[in-house]
């Protein structure tokens, strides 16, 4: 067991659901309720000092329960270590927002919501980022078709308040 | 599309983009102005979203490489290499030394080309047109070399999983050495024109400055982070593809402003030339790809003349590479920062999920904070210095 994983296990104990050490970077899994607490400690405490959040990825396991896995990819420029923190979340549940821990999590969480449809609780401005606002569905879900849908027609009629583009 | 609430009564809303000369790509910035000073701003991206991550789920590991060209189209080879390294990490294989060195050489040439574009277009936006031509002359030379090596200028598809597409020709060494002589001349010319230029310094010093703590918290990497004074370079800190073999320095700035970013990029180009020089002097012989029939295609003579060769070729084309179930995240230092690939595999020939971590994405979200209180013309200078590439930002 690596030094980092050992210190994480000592610090959080029961909160760590599982650990995977056979892939790089190593990953830990925590319950969604403990996520915010674990992340805050990982950023601020002297032993860990993960001062950067590099990415948030949502993975859709369509027929499993809980359905989604959310992976937070962390980097510490002080200790030169990487870590992935994973959490399981079901379709209508939400993950807590980490914008209070790293302000850079903002857009990554919007992308998570946009692409995988996972709601982020406590996010200051949760809306779509890559797709247009009137887009229906979440493209990176496994039940989203790869082809066969046409985008909704854009109407520019100024009297139609809902679809009018504001410039 | 979004509503923008005016904070003050006498402010004005100005729209910039999605198609604007200074945005170098399709992205939209809505500015709230008090006179000419920026009070507030709002960003809208996604105009170049092509669903690359969704497409990756339908393609074999090698089949995704052409799509990586379309991410950062200013330095496509770096994307190819970064992706190939991530998959190799998942498969747990190492490329032979010659392949690694050739990757390093092409990687550093592309880094120079990217920085040439970044600085060249940035100073054009500020109003210095001459440097642009000096730099694009050199960029053209680099693109000629790229064309000679891979057969294409922009859509390179340089790597394959387990190595590179084909070995270089015999005159590669002399081509590289002639480039090594030519490029420093242009860099020095532009250095003389800009670095102590009064107008350029007035336009860029203390413009768009960000502190190191904020930069780290936003997830900055690459030259923009190094301009704030932190010597964080993955080529040094977490070496990959034989970067530990080469001597080079990591330039850092002090204030994290536009001027420091320019200086960091200028010095990085010189360091890249140093790396190329060492790599071409010590270029080892041998194969460029791993010789594993499950990963790389067999040589054409074997395919046409032996049964096994034909079967291996056929199996690899039809079924692709199979990775064991698991995941990997691998980040490399590209011209803009850390480009990472998070790949989840379920044991099939297609990645189950592929997530790209583009460096621009983290950098661009700090843009409203950087331009607050500056003039519109400063916003243009800052945007150029961040080197936002829309293809990578939106994927």
Coordinates of N, CA, C and O in Angstrom, one line a residue, chain A:
Chain A
X1 N 0.8 -1.2 0.0 CA 0.0 0.0 0.0 C 0.9 1.3 0.0 O 1.9 1.3 0.7
X2 N 0.5 2.2 -0.8 CA 1.4 3.4 -0.9 C 1.2 4.3 0.3 O 0.2 4.2 1.1
X3 N 2.2 5.2 0.5 CA 2.2 6.0 1.7 C 0.9 6.9 1.7 O 0.3 7.1 2.7
X4 N 0.6 7.4 0.5 CA -0.6 8.4 0.4 C -1.9 7.7 0.8 O -2.6 8.2 1.7
X5 N -2.1 6.5 0.3 CA -3.3 5.8 0.6 C -3.4 5.4 2.0 O -4.5 5.5 2.7
X6 N -2.2 5.1 2.6 CA -2.2 4.7 4.0 C -2.6 5.9 4.9 O -3.4 5.8 5.8
X7 N -2.0 7.0 4.6 CA -2.4 8.2 5.4 C -3.8 8.6 5.2 O -4.5 9.1 6.1
X8 N -4.4 8.4 4.0 CA -5.8 8.7 3.8 C -6.7 7.7 4.6 O -7.6 8.2 5.2
X9 N -6.3 6.5 4.6 CA -7.1 5.5 5.4 C -7.0 5.8 6.9 O -8.0 5.7 7.6
X10 N -5.8 6.2 7.3 CA -5.7 6.5 8.8 C -6.6 7.7 9.1 O -7.2 7.8 10.2
X11 N -6.6 8.7 8.2 CA -7.3 9.9 8.5 C -8.8 9.7 8.4 O -9.5 10.2 9.3
X12 N -9.3 9.1 7.4 CA -10.7 9.0 7.2 C -11.4 7.7 7.6 O -12.6 7.7 7.8
X13 N -10.6 6.7 7.8 CA -11.2 5.4 8.3 C -12.3 4.9 7.5 O -12.2 4.5 6.4
X14 N -13.5 4.8 8.2 CA -14.7 4.2 7.7 C -15.2 4.9 6.4 O -15.9 4.3 5.6
X15 N -14.9 6.2 6.3 CA -15.5 6.9 5.2 C -15.0 6.5 3.8 O -15.6 6.7 2.8
X16 N -13.8 5.8 3.8 CA -13.3 5.3 2.5 C -14.0 4.0 2.2 O -13.8 3.0 2.9
X17 N -14.8 4.0 1.2 CA -15.6 2.8 0.8 C -14.6 1.7 0.2 O -14.6 0.6 0.6
X18 N -13.8 2.1 -0.8 CA -12.9 1.2 -1.4 C -11.7 2.0 -1.9 O -11.8 3.2 -2.1
X19 N -10.7 1.2 -2.2 CA -9.4 1.8 -2.7 C -9.0 0.9 -3.9 O -9.1 -0.3 -3.9
X20 N -8.5 1.6 -5.0 CA -8.0 0.8 -6.1 C -6.6 1.3 -6.3 O -6.3 2.5 -6.6
X21 N -5.7 0.3 -6.2 CA -4.2 0.7 -6.3 C -3.6 0.1 -7.6 O -2.4 0.3 -7.8
X22 N -4.3 -0.7 -8.4 CA -3.7 -1.3 -9.5 C -3.8 -0.4 -10.8 O -3.3 -0.8 -11.8
X23 N -4.3 0.7 -10.7 CA -4.3 1.7 -11.8 C -3.7 3.0 -11.4 O -3.6 3.3 -10.2
X24 N -3.3 3.8 -12.4 CA -2.7 5.0 -12.1 C -3.5 6.2 -12.6 O -3.9 6.1 -13.7
X25 N -3.7 7.3 -11.9 CA -3.3 7.4 -10.5 C -4.2 6.6 -9.6 O -5.3 6.1 -10.0
X26 N -3.9 6.3 -8.3 CA -4.7 5.5 -7.4 C -6.0 6.3 -7.1 O -6.1 7.5 -7.2
X27 N -7.0 5.5 -6.8 CA -8.3 6.1 -6.6 C -8.9 5.6 -5.3 O -8.6 4.5 -4.8
X28 N -9.7 6.5 -4.6 CA -10.4 6.1 -3.5 C -11.9 6.4 -3.8 O -12.2 7.2 -4.6
X29 N -12.8 5.6 -3.1 CA -14.2 5.9 -3.3 C -14.8 6.3 -2.0 O -14.5 5.6 -1.0
X30 N -15.6 7.3 -2.0 CA -16.3 7.8 -0.8 C -17.8 7.9 -1.1 O -18.2 8.0 -2.3
X31 N -18.6 7.8 0.0 CA -20.0 8.0 -0.2 C -20.3 9.5 -0.5 O -19.5 10.4 -0.2
X32 N -21.4 9.7 -1.2 CA -21.6 11.1 -1.7 C -21.9 12.0 -0.6 O -21.6 13.2 -0.7
X33 N -22.3 11.5 0.6 CA -22.6 12.4 1.7 C -21.3 12.9 2.4 O -21.2 14.0 2.9
X34 N -20.2 12.1 2.3 CA -19.0 12.4 2.9 C -18.1 13.2 1.9 O -17.0 13.7 2.3
X35 N -18.5 13.4 0.7 CA -17.6 13.9 -0.3 C -17.0 15.3 0.0 O -15.8 15.5 0.0
X36 N -17.9 16.2 0.4 CA -17.5 17.6 0.7 C -16.5 17.6 1.8 O -15.4 18.3 1.7
X37 N -16.7 16.8 2.8 CA -15.8 16.8 4.0 C -14.5 16.3 3.6 O -13.4 16.8 4.0
X38 N -14.5 15.1 2.9 CA -13.2 14.5 2.5 C -12.4 15.5 1.6 O -11.2 15.6 1.7
X39 N -13.1 16.1 0.6 CA -12.4 17.0 -0.3 C -11.8 18.2 0.4 O -10.7 18.6 0.1
X40 N -12.6 18.7 1.3 CA -12.1 19.9 2.1 C -10.8 19.5 2.8 O -9.8 20.3 2.8
X41 N -10.8 18.3 3.4 CA -9.6 17.9 4.2 C -8.5 17.6 3.2 O -7.3 18.0 3.5
X42 N -8.8 17.0 2.0 CA -7.7 16.7 1.1 C -7.0 18.0 0.6 O -5.9 18.0 0.3
X43 N -7.8 19.0 0.5 CA -7.2 20.3 0.0 C -6.4 21.0 1.1 O -5.3 21.4 0.8
X44 N -7.0 21.0 2.3 CA -6.4 22.0 3.3 C -5.4 21.3 4.2 O -4.6 22.0 4.8
X45 N -5.5 20.0 4.4 CA -4.6 19.5 5.5 C -3.2 19.3 5.0 O -2.9 19.0 3.8
X46 N -2.3 19.4 6.0 CA -0.9 19.5 5.7 C -0.4 18.2 5.0 O 0.5 18.3 4.1
X47 N -0.9 17.1 5.3 CA -0.4 15.8 4.8 C -0.8 15.7 3.3 O 0.0 15.1 2.5
X48 N -1.9 16.2 2.9 CA -2.4 15.9 1.5 C -2.1 17.1 0.6 O -1.4 16.9 -0.4
X49 N -2.6 18.2 0.9 CA -2.4 19.5 0.1 C -2.7 19.3 -1.4 O -1.9 19.7 -2.2
X50 N -3.8 18.7 -1.7 CA -4.2 18.7 -3.2 C -4.8 20.0 -3.6 O -6.0 20.3 -3.4
X51 N -3.9 20.9 -4.1 CA -4.3 22.2 -4.3 C -4.9 22.5 -5.7 O -5.3 23.6 -6.0
X52 N -5.0 21.4 -6.5 CA -5.6 21.6 -7.8 C -6.6 20.6 -8.1 O -6.4 19.4 -7.8
X53 N -7.8 21.0 -8.7 CA -8.7 20.0 -9.2 C -8.6 20.1 -10.7 O -8.7 21.2 -11.3
X54 N -8.2 19.0 -11.4 CA -7.9 19.1 -12.8 C -9.1 18.8 -13.6 O -9.3 19.3 -14.7
X55 N -10.0 17.9 -13.2 CA -11.1 17.5 -14.0 C -12.2 16.8 -13.2 O -11.9 16.2 -12.2
X56 N -13.4 16.8 -13.7 CA -14.5 16.0 -13.1 C -15.1 15.3 -14.3 O -15.5 15.9 -15.3
X57 N -15.2 14.0 -14.1 CA -15.7 13.1 -15.2 C -16.9 12.3 -14.7 O -16.8 11.7 -13.6
X58 N -18.0 12.3 -15.4 CA -19.1 11.5 -15.0 C -19.2 10.2 -15.9 O -19.1 10.4 -17.2
X59 N -19.2 9.1 -15.4 CA -19.3 7.8 -16.1 C -20.6 7.2 -15.9 O -21.1 7.0 -14.8
X60 N -21.3 6.8 -17.0 CA -22.6 6.3 -17.0 C -22.6 4.8 -17.1 O -22.2 4.3 -18.1
X61 N -22.9 4.1 -16.0 CA -23.1 2.6 -16.1 C -24.6 2.3 -16.2 O -25.3 2.3 -15.1
X62 N -25.1 2.2 -17.4 CA -26.5 2.3 -17.6 C -27.4 1.4 -16.7 O -28.4 1.7 -16.1
X63 N -27.0 0.1 -16.7 CA -27.9 -0.9 -16.0 C -27.5 -1.2 -14.6 O -28.0 -2.1 -14.0
X64 N -26.6 -0.4 -14.1 CA -26.2 -0.6 -12.7 C -26.9 0.3 -11.8 O -27.5 1.3 -12.2
X65 N -26.9 -0.1 -10.5 CA -27.5 0.8 -9.5 C -26.4 1.0 -8.4 O -26.0 0.0 -7.9
X66 N -26.0 2.1 -8.0 CA -26.3 3.4 -8.6 C -25.7 3.6 -10.0 O -24.7 3.0 -10.3
X67 N -26.4 4.5 -10.7 CA -26.1 4.5 -12.2 C -24.8 5.2 -12.5 O -24.1 4.7 -13.4
X68 N -24.4 6.3 -11.9 CA -23.3 7.1 -12.3 C -22.1 6.9 -11.4 O -22.3 6.7 -10.2
X69 N -20.9 7.1 -11.9 CA -19.7 7.2 -11.1 C -19.1 8.6 -11.5 O -19.0 8.9 -12.7
X70 N -18.9 9.4 -10.5 CA -18.3 10.7 -10.7 C -16.8 10.6 -10.2 O -16.6 10.3 -9.1
X71 N -15.9 10.9 -11.1 CA -14.5 10.9 -10.8 C -13.9 12.3 -10.7 O -14.0 13.1 -11.7
X72 N -13.3 12.6 -9.6 CA -12.6 13.9 -9.4 C -11.1 13.7 -9.5 O -10.6 12.9 -8.7
X73 N -10.5 14.3 -10.4 CA -9.1 14.1 -10.6 C -8.3 15.3 -9.9 O -8.5 16.4 -10.3
X74 N -7.5 14.9 -8.9 CA -6.8 15.9 -8.1 C -5.3 15.8 -8.4 O -4.8 14.8 -8.7
X75 N -4.7 17.0 -8.2 CA -3.2 17.1 -8.3 C -2.7 18.0 -7.2 O -3.3 19.0 -6.8
X76 N -1.6 17.6 -6.6 CA -0.9 18.4 -5.7 C 0.4 18.9 -6.3 O 1.3 18.1 -6.6
X77 N 0.5 20.2 -6.4 CA 1.8 20.7 -7.0 C 2.9 20.8 -5.8 O 4.0 21.0 -6.1
X78 N 2.5 20.6 -4.6 CA 3.4 20.7 -3.5 C 4.0 19.3 -3.2 O 5.3 19.2 -3.1
X79 N 3.2 18.3 -3.1 CA 3.8 16.9 -2.9 C 4.0 16.2 -4.2 O 4.5 15.0 -4.1
X80 N 3.6 16.7 -5.3 CA 3.8 16.1 -6.6 C 3.0 14.7 -6.7 O 3.6 13.7 -7.1
X81 N 1.8 14.7 -6.2 CA 1.0 13.5 -6.3 C -0.3 13.7 -6.9 O -0.9 14.8 -6.9
X82 N -0.8 12.6 -7.5 CA -2.1 12.6 -8.1 C -3.1 11.7 -7.3 O -2.6 10.7 -6.7
X83 N -4.4 12.0 -7.4 CA -5.3 11.1 -6.8 C -6.7 11.3 -7.5 O -7.0 12.4 -7.9
X84 N -7.4 10.2 -7.6 CA -8.7 10.2 -8.1 C -9.7 9.9 -7.0 O -9.5 8.9 -6.3
X85 N -10.7 10.8 -6.8 CA -11.7 10.5 -5.8 C -13.0 10.2 -6.5 O -13.4 11.0 -7.3
X86 N -13.5 9.0 -6.3 CA -14.7 8.6 -7.0 C -15.9 8.6 -6.0 O -15.7 8.4 -4.8
X87 N -17.1 8.8 -6.6 CA -18.3 8.6 -5.8 C -19.4 8.1 -6.7 O -19.4 8.4 -7.9
X88 N -20.2 7.3 -6.1 CA -21.4 6.7 -6.8 C -22.6 7.6 -6.6 O -22.8 8.0 -5.5
X89 N -23.3 7.8 -7.6 CA -24.5 8.6 -7.5 C -25.6 8.1 -8.4 O -25.3 7.7 -9.5
X90 N -26.8 8.1 -7.9 CA -27.9 7.5 -8.8 C -28.5 8.6 -9.6 O -28.2 9.8 -9.5
X91 N -29.5 8.2 -10.5 CA -29.9 9.1 -11.5 C -30.5 10.4 -11.0 O -30.3 11.5 -11.5
X92 N -31.4 10.3 -9.9 CA -32.0 11.5 -9.5 C -31.4 12.1 -8.2 O -31.9 13.0 -7.6
X93 N -30.2 11.6 -7.9 CA -29.5 12.2 -6.7 C -28.6 13.3 -7.3 O -28.4 13.5 -8.5
X94 N -28.0 14.0 -6.3 CA -27.1 15.1 -6.8 C -25.8 15.0 -6.0 O -25.7 14.4 -4.9
X95 N -24.7 15.5 -6.5 CA -23.4 15.6 -5.8 C -23.3 17.0 -5.2 O -23.8 18.0 -5.8
X96 N -22.6 17.2 -4.1 CA -22.4 18.5 -3.6 C -21.4 19.3 -4.4 O -20.5 18.7 -5.0
X97 N -21.6 20.6 -4.5 CA -20.7 21.4 -5.3 C -19.4 21.7 -4.5 O -19.4 21.9 -3.3
X98 N -18.3 21.6 -5.3 CA -17.0 21.9 -4.7 C -16.4 23.3 -5.0 O -15.3 23.5 -4.8
X99 N -17.3 24.1 -5.5 CA -16.8 25.5 -5.8 C -16.4 26.2 -4.6 O -15.6 27.1 -4.7
X100 N -16.8 25.8 -3.4 CA -16.3 26.5 -2.2 C -14.9 26.0 -1.8 O -14.2 26.7 -1.0
X101 N -14.5 24.8 -2.3 CA -13.2 24.3 -2.0 C -12.2 24.8 -3.0 O -11.2 25.4 -2.7
X102 N -12.5 24.5 -4.3 CA -11.7 25.0 -5.4 C -12.6 25.8 -6.3 O -13.6 25.3 -6.8
X103 N -12.3 27.1 -6.5 CA -13.2 27.9 -7.3 C -13.2 27.4 -8.8 O -14.1 27.6 -9.5
X104 N -12.1 26.7 -9.2 CA -12.0 26.2 -10.5 C -13.0 25.0 -10.8 O -13.1 24.7 -12.0
X105 N -13.6 24.5 -9.8 CA -14.6 23.4 -10.0 C -15.8 23.9 -10.7 O -16.6 23.0 -11.2
X106 N -16.0 25.2 -10.8 CA -17.2 25.8 -11.3 C -17.6 25.2 -12.7 O -18.6 24.6 -12.9
X107 N -16.7 25.4 -13.7 CA -17.1 25.0 -15.1 C -17.1 23.5 -15.2 O -17.8 23.0 -16.0
X108 N -16.2 22.8 -14.5 CA -16.2 21.4 -14.6 C -17.5 20.8 -14.1 O -18.0 19.8 -14.6
X109 N -18.1 21.4 -13.1 CA -19.4 20.9 -12.6 C -20.5 21.2 -13.5 O -21.4 20.4 -13.7
X110 N -20.4 22.4 -14.2 CA -21.4 22.7 -15.2 C -21.3 21.7 -16.4 O -22.3 21.3 -16.9
X111 N -20.1 21.3 -16.7 CA -19.9 20.4 -17.8 C -20.5 19.0 -17.4 O -21.1 18.3 -18.2
X112 N -20.2 18.6 -16.1 CA -20.8 17.4 -15.6 C -22.3 17.3 -15.7 O -22.9 16.4 -16.1
X113 N -22.9 18.5 -15.3 CA -24.4 18.5 -15.4 C -24.8 18.5 -16.9 O -25.8 17.8 -17.2
X114 N -24.1 19.2 -17.7 CA -24.5 19.3 -19.1 C -24.4 18.0 -19.8 O -25.3 17.5 -20.5
X115 N -23.3 17.3 -19.6 CA -23.0 16.1 -20.4 C -23.6 14.9 -19.8 O -24.1 14.0 -20.5
X116 N -23.6 14.7 -18.5 CA -24.1 13.5 -17.9 C -25.4 13.7 -17.2 O -26.0 12.7 -16.8
X117 N -25.8 14.9 -17.0 CA -27.1 15.1 -16.3 C -27.1 14.9 -14.8 O -28.1 14.6 -14.3
X118 N -26.0 15.0 -14.2 CA -25.9 14.8 -12.7 C -26.0 16.2 -12.1 O -25.2 17.1 -12.4
X119 N -27.0 16.4 -11.3 CA -27.3 17.7 -10.7 C -26.2 18.0 -9.6 O -25.7 17.1 -8.9
X120 N -25.8 19.2 -9.5 CA -24.8 19.6 -8.5 C -25.5 20.5 -7.5 O -25.9 21.6 -7.8
X121 N -25.5 20.1 -6.2 CA -26.2 20.8 -5.2 C -25.3 22.0 -4.7 O -24.2 21.7 -4.4
X122 N -25.9 23.2 -4.7 CA -25.1 24.3 -4.1 C -24.2 25.0 -5.1 O -23.4 25.8 -4.7
X123 N -24.4 24.6 -6.4 CA -23.6 25.3 -7.4 C -24.1 26.7 -7.6 O -25.4 26.9 -7.7
X124 N -23.3 27.8 -7.7 CA -23.9 29.1 -7.9 C -24.6 29.4 -9.2 O -25.5 30.2 -9.2
X125 N -24.3 28.7 -10.2 CA -24.9 29.0 -11.5 C -24.9 27.8 -12.4 O -24.2 27.7 -13.3
X126 N -25.8 26.8 -12.0 CA -25.8 25.5 -12.7 C -26.6 25.6 -14.0 O -27.8 25.6 -13.9
X127 N -25.9 25.7 -15.1 CA -26.6 25.7 -16.4 C -25.7 25.0 -17.4 O -24.6 24.7 -17.1
X128 N -26.2 24.8 -18.6 CA -25.5 24.1 -19.6 C -24.3 25.0 -20.0 O -24.3 26.2 -20.0
X129 N -23.2 24.3 -20.4 CA -22.0 25.1 -20.8 C -21.6 24.8 -22.3 O -21.3 25.7 -23.0
X130 N -21.6 23.5 -22.7 CA -21.2 23.2 -24.1 C -22.4 23.2 -25.0 O -22.3 23.6 -26.2
X131 N -23.5 22.6 -24.6 CA -24.7 22.5 -25.4 C -25.5 23.8 -25.3 O -25.3 24.5 -24.3
X132 N -26.4 24.0 -26.2 CA -27.2 25.2 -26.1 C -28.3 25.0 -25.0 O -28.6 23.9 -24.7
X133 N -28.8 26.1 -24.6 CA -29.7 26.0 -23.4 C -31.0 25.3 -23.7 O -31.6 24.7 -22.8
X134 N -31.5 25.3 -25.0 CA -32.7 24.6 -25.3 C -32.5 23.2 -25.7 O -33.4 22.6 -26.3
X135 N -31.3 22.7 -25.5 CA -31.0 21.3 -25.9 C -31.7 20.3 -24.9 O -31.7 20.6 -23.7
X136 N -32.2 19.3 -25.5 CA -32.9 18.3 -24.6 C -32.0 17.0 -24.5 O -31.5 16.6 -25.5
X137 N -31.9 16.5 -23.3 CA -31.1 15.3 -23.0 C -29.7 15.7 -22.6 O -29.3 16.8 -22.6
X138 N -29.0 14.6 -22.3 CA -27.6 14.8 -21.9 C -26.7 13.8 -22.7 O -26.8 12.6 -22.6
X139 N -25.9 14.4 -23.6 CA -25.2 13.6 -24.6 C -24.4 12.5 -24.2 O -24.3 11.5 -24.8
X140 N -23.7 12.6 -23.0 CA -22.8 11.5 -22.7 C -23.4 10.4 -21.8 O -22.7 9.6 -21.3
X141 N -24.8 10.4 -21.7 CA -25.4 9.3 -21.1 C -25.5 8.2 -22.2 O -25.6 8.4 -23.4
X142 N -25.4 6.9 -21.7 CA -25.3 5.8 -22.6 C -26.6 5.6 -23.4 O -26.6 5.0 -24.4
X143 N -27.8 6.1 -22.8 CA -29.0 5.9 -23.6 C -29.3 7.1 -24.5 O -30.3 7.1 -25.1
X144 N -28.3 8.0 -24.7 CA -28.5 9.1 -25.6 C -28.1 8.5 -27.0 O -27.0 8.0 -27.1
X145 N -28.9 8.7 -28.0 CA -28.5 8.1 -29.3 C -27.3 8.8 -29.9 O -27.1 10.0 -29.8
X146 N -26.5 7.9 -30.6 CA -25.3 8.5 -31.3 C -25.7 9.3 -32.5 O -25.2 10.3 -32.9
X147 N -26.8 8.8 -33.2 CA -27.2 9.5 -34.4 C -28.8 9.4 -34.4 O -29.4 8.6 -33.7
X148 N -29.4 10.2 -35.3 CA -30.8 10.0 -35.5 C -31.7 11.1 -34.9 O -32.9 11.1 -35.2
X149 N -31.1 12.1 -34.2 CA -31.9 13.2 -33.7 C -31.6 14.4 -34.4 O -30.4 14.7 -34.8
X150 N -32.5 15.3 -34.6 CA -32.2 16.6 -35.2 C -32.4 17.6 -34.1 O -33.3 17.5 -33.3
X151 N -31.6 18.6 -34.2 CA -31.7 19.7 -33.1 C -33.0 20.4 -33.3 O -33.5 20.5 -34.4
X152 N -33.6 20.9 -32.2 CA -34.9 21.7 -32.4 C -34.7 22.9 -33.3 O -33.7 23.5 -33.3
X153 N -35.7 23.2 -34.0 CA -35.7 24.2 -35.0 C -35.5 25.6 -34.2 O -36.2 25.8 -33.2
X154 N -34.6 26.4 -34.8 CA -34.4 27.7 -34.2 C -35.4 28.7 -34.8 O -35.4 28.8 -36.0
X155 N -36.2 29.3 -34.0 CA -37.1 30.3 -34.6 C -36.7 31.7 -34.1 O -36.4 31.9 -33.0
X156 N -36.7 32.6 -35.0 CA -36.2 34.0 -34.7 C -37.3 35.0 -34.6 O -37.1 36.1 -34.6
X157 N -38.6 34.5 -34.6 CA -39.7 35.4 -34.5 C -39.6 36.2 -33.2 O -39.6 35.7 -32.1
X158 N -39.6 37.5 -33.4 CA -39.4 38.4 -32.2 C -40.6 38.3 -31.2 O -40.5 38.6 -30.0
X159 N -41.8 37.9 -31.7 CA -43.0 37.9 -30.8 C -43.0 36.6 -30.0 O -43.7 36.5 -29.1
X160 N -42.2 35.6 -30.4 CA -42.1 34.4 -29.6 C -41.1 34.6 -28.5 O -39.9 34.5 -28.6
X161 N -41.6 34.8 -27.3 CA -40.7 35.1 -26.2 C -39.8 34.0 -25.8 O -38.7 34.2 -25.3
X162 N -40.2 32.7 -26.0 CA -39.4 31.6 -25.4 C -38.2 31.3 -26.3 O -37.1 31.0 -25.8
X163 N -38.3 31.4 -27.6 CA -37.2 31.0 -28.4 C -36.4 32.2 -29.0 O -35.5 32.0 -29.7
X164 N -36.8 33.4 -28.7 CA -36.1 34.5 -29.2 C -34.7 34.6 -28.7 O -34.5 34.5 -27.5
X165 N -33.7 34.8 -29.6 CA -32.4 34.9 -29.1 C -32.1 36.4 -28.7 O -32.5 37.3 -29.5
X166 N -31.6 36.6 -27.6 CA -31.3 37.9 -27.1 C -29.9 38.3 -27.5 O -28.9 37.5 -27.2
X167 N -29.7 39.4 -28.1 CA -28.3 39.8 -28.5 C -28.1 41.2 -27.9 O -29.0 41.9 -27.6

